[in-house]
Amino acid sequence: MGGAGGAAGLFGNGGAGGRGGMGGVGAAVPNSVAGDGGMGGAGGAAGLFGDGGAGGPGGDGGAAAAVPGSTAGKGGVGGIGGAGHLFGSGGAGGQGGHGGAGGLSSANTGGDGGDGGTGGRGGLWGNGGAGGSGGQAGAGLVGDGTSGMGGAGGAARLFGNGGAGGAGGASEGGGTAGMGGAGGRGGLFIGDGGRGGNAGATGGFGVGANGGDGGNAIFIGNGGDGGNGTGGKPGGKGGSAGPFGHNGMNGLP
């Protein structure tokens, strides 16, 4: 796992989290399993007047050995963004790691991508951080794995907008794209819900995924729009508004 970012003092931003370690390559024996990537480190918390640090990216999964039945490693999950404190926004979530390559054997499939990290919570007067994007699945001769889901946007606390959900990881071969992450909740008094993330793009024989739902508003604010789906899959639902606002629009398929 990557190291956590340092917390800030009074006037400063939190430090960024470190990258997760890369998974080890699978042993050259039948039915071996490559190592998964490590989780990204969490972003550091903000000071009273500063933003939270970004979460670290997840490590990439290890490649499968070129022997039948071997398994590629999964990408690591992105680190969570650091929280805002008083006047500041939450940090962005880290990107999910890429899945390991499936190797040269026709029996192997690429590893799954890691999910994006959740955005950090906003300060009392600040926005939630954006969710990290999902990692792309590794390629294999049989097909790609499943790409990672986008991270959820961070919630606002009192005055501020929810963070946008992260985009799902793309699938460029025969695997499955990652879903979009959900948008974060708006502030308890004033603020819009975050937009849902778009699903990952598809190419070749890839399978699409749903878009992320928009975040809800609580009192004065609009619901976030849903993210778009891919490959004919539905878009995310628009978030609900507070008493003073309008609902978000549903995402497109």
Tab-separated table of C-alpha atoms in Angstrom:
chain	number	residue	atom	x	y	z
A	1	MET	CA	0.000	0.000	0.000
A	2	GLY	CA	1.198	3.505	-0.722
A	3	GLY	CA	2.004	5.788	2.173
A	4	ALA	CA	-0.546	8.287	3.425
A	5	GLY	CA	-0.029	11.973	2.720
A	6	GLY	CA	0.863	14.202	5.636
A	7	ALA	CA	-1.703	16.382	7.358
A	8	ALA	CA	-1.365	20.143	6.978
A	9	GLY	CA	-0.973	22.692	9.715
A	10	LEU	CA	-3.080	25.818	10.010
A	11	PHE	CA	-2.571	27.323	6.517
A	12	GLY	CA	-1.825	24.527	4.127
A	13	ASN	CA	-2.944	21.676	1.944
A	14	GLY	CA	-2.695	18.027	2.834
A	15	GLY	CA	-0.017	15.962	1.132
A	16	ALA	CA	-0.734	13.535	-1.673
A	17	GLY	CA	-0.863	9.827	-0.952
A	18	GLY	CA	1.756	7.535	-2.430
A	19	ARG	CA	1.348	5.063	-5.277
A	20	GLY	CA	0.502	1.490	-4.394
A	21	GLY	CA	3.097	-1.140	-5.163
A	22	MET	CA	3.034	-3.131	-8.385
A	23	GLY	CA	1.980	-6.754	-8.209
A	24	GLY	CA	4.589	-9.394	-8.874
A	25	VAL	CA	4.708	-11.356	-12.125
A	26	GLY	CA	3.230	-14.839	-11.930
A	27	ALA	CA	5.562	-17.806	-11.614
A	28	ALA	CA	6.178	-19.845	-14.778
A	29	VAL	CA	4.237	-22.873	-13.562
A	30	PRO	CA	0.688	-23.977	-14.440
A	31	ASN	CA	-2.156	-22.285	-12.568
A	32	SER	CA	0.058	-19.637	-10.993
A	33	VAL	CA	-1.448	-16.380	-9.762
A	34	ALA	CA	0.267	-13.045	-10.251
A	35	GLY	CA	0.256	-10.480	-7.463
A	36	ASP	CA	-2.366	-7.775	-7.161
A	37	GLY	CA	-1.390	-4.120	-7.168
A	38	GLY	CA	-1.340	-2.326	-3.846
A	39	MET	CA	-3.855	0.266	-2.750
A	40	GLY	CA	-2.921	3.915	-3.139
A	41	GLY	CA	-2.268	5.889	0.007
A	42	ALA	CA	-4.875	8.237	1.434
A	43	GLY	CA	-4.448	11.962	0.916
A	44	GLY	CA	-3.586	14.032	3.948
A	45	ALA	CA	-6.148	16.128	5.784
A	46	ALA	CA	-6.191	19.868	5.171
A	47	GLY	CA	-5.472	22.594	7.667
A	48	LEU	CA	-8.100	25.143	8.633
A	49	PHE	CA	-7.452	27.072	5.397
A	50	GLY	CA	-6.485	24.553	2.746
A	51	ASP	CA	-7.525	21.610	0.617
A	52	GLY	CA	-7.186	17.923	1.311
A	53	GLY	CA	-4.457	16.018	-0.504
A	54	ALA	CA	-5.106	13.776	-3.468
A	55	GLY	CA	-5.278	10.040	-2.934
A	56	GLY	CA	-2.463	8.036	-4.452
A	57	PRO	CA	-2.964	5.866	-7.537
A	58	GLY	CA	-3.356	2.140	-7.128
A	59	GLY	CA	-0.525	-0.084	-8.264
A	60	ASP	CA	-0.756	-2.115	-11.457
A	61	GLY	CA	-1.467	-5.827	-11.257
A	62	GLY	CA	1.255	-8.286	-12.130
A	63	ALA	CA	1.334	-9.991	-15.516
A	64	ALA	CA	0.316	-13.627	-15.807
A	65	ALA	CA	2.950	-16.185	-16.696
A	66	ALA	CA	2.936	-17.533	-20.256
A	67	VAL	CA	1.668	-20.944	-19.191
A	68	PRO	CA	-1.885	-22.329	-19.337
A	69	GLY	CA	-4.209	-21.546	-16.473
A	70	SER	CA	-2.187	-18.706	-15.003
A	71	THR	CA	-4.007	-15.668	-13.655
A	72	ALA	CA	-3.088	-12.007	-13.996
A	73	GLY	CA	-3.155	-9.717	-10.982
A	74	LYS	CA	-5.795	-7.108	-10.299
A	75	GLY	CA	-5.042	-3.418	-10.209
A	76	GLY	CA	-5.008	-1.751	-6.816
A	77	VAL	CA	-7.746	0.547	-5.572
A	78	GLY	CA	-6.991	4.270	-5.653
A	79	GLY	CA	-6.521	6.033	-2.340
A	80	ILE	CA	-9.224	8.158	-0.764
A	81	GLY	CA	-8.810	11.914	-0.996
A	82	GLY	CA	-7.997	13.877	2.120
A	83	ALA	CA	-10.751	15.780	3.894
A	84	GLY	CA	-11.130	19.543	3.970
A	85	HIS	CA	-11.414	21.150	7.384
A	86	LEU	CA	-12.907	24.638	7.498
A	87	PHE	CA	-12.371	26.661	4.279
A	88	GLY	CA	-11.268	24.116	1.737
A	89	SER	CA	-12.225	21.296	-0.567
A	90	GLY	CA	-11.645	17.592	-0.257
A	91	GLY	CA	-8.873	16.025	-2.295
A	92	ALA	CA	-9.452	13.966	-5.402
A	93	GLY	CA	-9.489	10.198	-5.130
A	94	GLY	CA	-6.639	8.289	-6.716
A	95	GLN	CA	-6.867	6.454	-10.022
A	96	GLY	CA	-7.300	2.702	-9.922
A	97	GLY	CA	-4.378	0.596	-11.082
A	98	HIS	CA	-4.327	-1.231	-14.411
A	99	GLY	CA	-4.976	-4.935	-14.486
A	100	GLY	CA	-2.075	-7.198	-15.349
A	101	ALA	CA	-1.558	-8.538	-18.854
A	102	GLY	CA	-2.910	-12.010	-19.509
A	103	GLY	CA	0.288	-13.404	-20.983
A	104	LEU	CA	0.867	-15.304	-24.222
A	105	SER	CA	-1.103	-18.422	-23.401
A	106	SER	CA	-4.478	-18.686	-25.115
A	107	ALA	CA	-6.040	-19.808	-21.840
A	108	ASN	CA	-5.370	-16.570	-20.003
A	109	THR	CA	-7.486	-13.486	-19.468
A	110	GLY	CA	-6.237	-10.047	-18.502
A	111	GLY	CA	-6.529	-8.905	-14.914
A	112	ASP	CA	-9.294	-6.662	-13.615
A	113	GLY	CA	-8.636	-2.951	-13.235
A	114	GLY	CA	-8.724	-1.361	-9.806
A	115	ASP	CA	-11.567	0.879	-8.667
A	116	GLY	CA	-10.973	4.598	-8.372
A	117	GLY	CA	-10.644	6.122	-4.928
A	118	THR	CA	-13.406	8.081	-3.215
A	119	GLY	CA	-13.071	11.855	-3.204
A	120	GLY	CA	-12.424	13.532	0.114
A	121	ARG	CA	-15.147	15.200	2.149
A	122	GLY	CA	-15.299	18.971	1.840
A	123	GLY	CA	-14.720	21.390	4.679
A	124	LEU	CA	-17.526	23.362	6.285
A	125	TRP	CA	-17.185	25.818	3.385
A	126	GLY	CA	-15.845	23.710	0.553
A	127	ASN	CA	-16.592	21.214	-2.168
A	128	GLY	CA	-16.202	17.475	-2.024
A	129	GLY	CA	-13.323	16.019	-4.007
A	130	ALA	CA	-13.784	14.271	-7.329
A	131	GLY	CA	-13.700	10.486	-7.405
A	132	GLY	CA	-10.763	8.820	-9.112
A	133	SER	CA	-11.116	7.105	-12.458
A	134	GLY	CA	-11.219	3.327	-12.655
A	135	GLY	CA	-8.223	1.410	-13.917
A	136	GLN	CA	-8.209	-0.259	-17.305
A	137	ALA	CA	-8.339	-4.026	-17.451
A	138	GLY	CA	-5.336	-5.928	-18.692
A	139	ALA	CA	-5.351	-7.473	-22.157
A	140	GLY	CA	-5.322	-11.212	-22.779
A	141	LEU	CA	-5.689	-13.469	-25.785
A	142	VAL	CA	-8.987	-14.790	-24.441
A	143	GLY	CA	-10.207	-11.322	-23.516
A	144	ASP	CA	-9.690	-8.379	-21.261
A	145	GLY	CA	-10.772	-8.489	-17.656
A	146	THR	CA	-13.286	-6.128	-16.088
A	147	SER	CA	-12.172	-2.522	-15.809
A	148	GLY	CA	-12.434	-0.665	-12.538
A	149	MET	CA	-15.378	1.391	-11.388
A	150	GLY	CA	-14.983	5.127	-10.947
A	151	GLY	CA	-14.741	6.349	-7.381
A	152	ALA	CA	-17.611	8.161	-5.702
A	153	GLY	CA	-17.382	11.922	-5.372
A	154	GLY	CA	-16.846	13.289	-1.901
A	155	ALA	CA	-19.721	14.819	0.021
A	156	ALA	CA	-19.880	18.487	0.928
A	157	ARG	CA	-20.582	19.311	4.553
A	158	LEU	CA	-22.440	22.616	4.965
A	159	PHE	CA	-21.779	25.067	2.099
A	160	GLY	CA	-20.447	23.446	-1.049
A	161	ASN	CA	-21.051	21.146	-3.967
A	162	GLY	CA	-20.578	17.408	-3.965
A	163	GLY	CA	-17.663	16.047	-5.948
A	164	ALA	CA	-18.102	14.503	-9.369
A	165	GLY	CA	-17.984	10.734	-9.662
A	166	GLY	CA	-14.991	9.259	-11.440
A	167	ALA	CA	-15.135	7.759	-14.913
A	168	GLY	CA	-15.100	4.001	-15.286
A	169	GLY	CA	-12.101	2.313	-16.832
A	170	ALA	CA	-12.159	1.653	-20.561
A	171	SER	CA	-12.330	-1.774	-22.176
A	172	GLU	CA	-10.582	-1.882	-25.528
A	173	GLY	CA	-10.803	-5.597	-26.257
A	174	GLY	CA	-13.216	-8.301	-25.174
A	175	GLY	CA	-13.651	-7.302	-21.549
A	176	THR	CA	-16.154	-5.236	-19.614
A	177	ALA	CA	-15.927	-1.490	-19.083
A	178	GLY	CA	-16.085	-0.017	-15.602
A	179	MET	CA	-19.162	1.705	-14.234
A	180	GLY	CA	-19.138	5.408	-13.509
A	181	GLY	CA	-18.895	6.519	-9.905
A	182	ALA	CA	-21.730	8.216	-8.048
A	183	GLY	CA	-21.684	11.970	-7.512
A	184	GLY	CA	-21.241	13.301	-4.002
A	185	ARG	CA	-23.966	14.815	-1.856
A	186	GLY	CA	-24.320	18.586	-1.761
A	187	GLY	CA	-23.906	20.634	1.401
A	188	LEU	CA	-26.503	20.454	4.156
A	189	PHE	CA	-27.538	24.067	3.606
A	190	ILE	CA	-26.370	25.255	0.161
A	191	GLY	CA	-24.845	23.172	-2.588
A	192	ASP	CA	-25.485	21.019	-5.640
A	193	GLY	CA	-25.030	17.290	-5.864
A	194	GLY	CA	-22.060	16.115	-7.902
A	195	ARG	CA	-22.383	14.756	-11.416
A	196	GLY	CA	-22.198	10.998	-11.852
A	197	GLY	CA	-19.215	9.638	-13.731
A	198	ASN	CA	-19.422	8.294	-17.258
A	199	ALA	CA	-18.967	4.594	-17.859
A	200	GLY	CA	-15.759	3.483	-19.500
A	201	ALA	CA	-15.485	3.495	-23.265
A	202	THR	CA	-15.611	0.242	-25.185
A	203	GLY	CA	-13.782	-0.946	-28.266
A	204	GLY	CA	-13.611	-4.195	-30.204
A	205	PHE	CA	-15.874	-6.729	-28.516
A	206	GLY	CA	-15.992	-4.936	-25.195
A	207	VAL	CA	-19.123	-4.821	-23.051
A	208	GLY	CA	-20.398	-1.462	-21.812
A	209	ALA	CA	-21.449	-0.410	-18.339
A	210	ASN	CA	-23.875	1.880	-16.524
A	211	GLY	CA	-23.231	5.530	-15.803
A	212	GLY	CA	-23.003	6.729	-12.221
A	213	ASP	CA	-25.927	8.322	-10.405
A	214	GLY	CA	-25.900	12.042	-9.672
A	215	GLY	CA	-25.561	13.232	-6.105
A	216	ASN	CA	-28.482	14.563	-4.105
A	217	ALA	CA	-28.938	18.105	-2.854
A	218	ILE	CA	-30.259	18.605	0.658
A	219	PHE	CA	-31.798	22.073	1.048
A	220	ILE	CA	-30.831	24.828	-1.415
A	221	GLY	CA	-29.340	23.205	-4.469
A	222	ASN	CA	-29.812	21.111	-7.562
A	223	GLY	CA	-29.391	17.394	-7.939
A	224	GLY	CA	-26.403	16.276	-9.959
A	225	ASP	CA	-26.831	14.909	-13.467
A	226	GLY	CA	-26.324	11.208	-14.037
A	227	GLY	CA	-23.318	10.002	-15.987
A	228	ASN	CA	-23.617	8.451	-19.424
A	229	GLY	CA	-23.615	4.713	-20.018
A	230	THR	CA	-21.760	2.935	-22.806
A	231	GLY	CA	-22.487	-0.024	-25.039
A	232	GLY	CA	-26.246	0.466	-24.781
A	233	LYS	CA	-26.248	0.318	-20.972
A	234	PRO	CA	-28.340	2.919	-19.145
A	235	GLY	CA	-27.037	6.195	-17.872
A	236	GLY	CA	-27.118	7.072	-14.207
A	237	LYS	CA	-30.143	8.564	-12.488
A	238	GLY	CA	-30.210	12.270	-11.826
A	239	GLY	CA	-29.883	13.286	-8.204
A	240	SER	CA	-32.834	14.630	-6.264
A	241	ALA	CA	-33.041	18.318	-5.428
A	242	GLY	CA	-33.704	19.964	-2.121
A	243	PRO	CA	-36.826	22.068	-1.509
A	244	PHE	CA	-35.178	24.910	-3.470
A	245	GLY	CA	-33.741	23.442	-6.654
A	246	HIS	CA	-34.378	21.073	-9.533
A	247	ASN	CA	-33.613	17.423	-9.987
A	248	GLY	CA	-30.646	16.355	-12.046
A	249	MET	CA	-31.038	14.931	-15.539
A	250	ASN	CA	-30.648	11.235	-16.189
A	251	GLY	CA	-27.560	10.224	-18.105
A	252	LEU	CA	-27.703	9.018	-21.690
A	253	PRO	CA	-27.319	5.342	-22.606
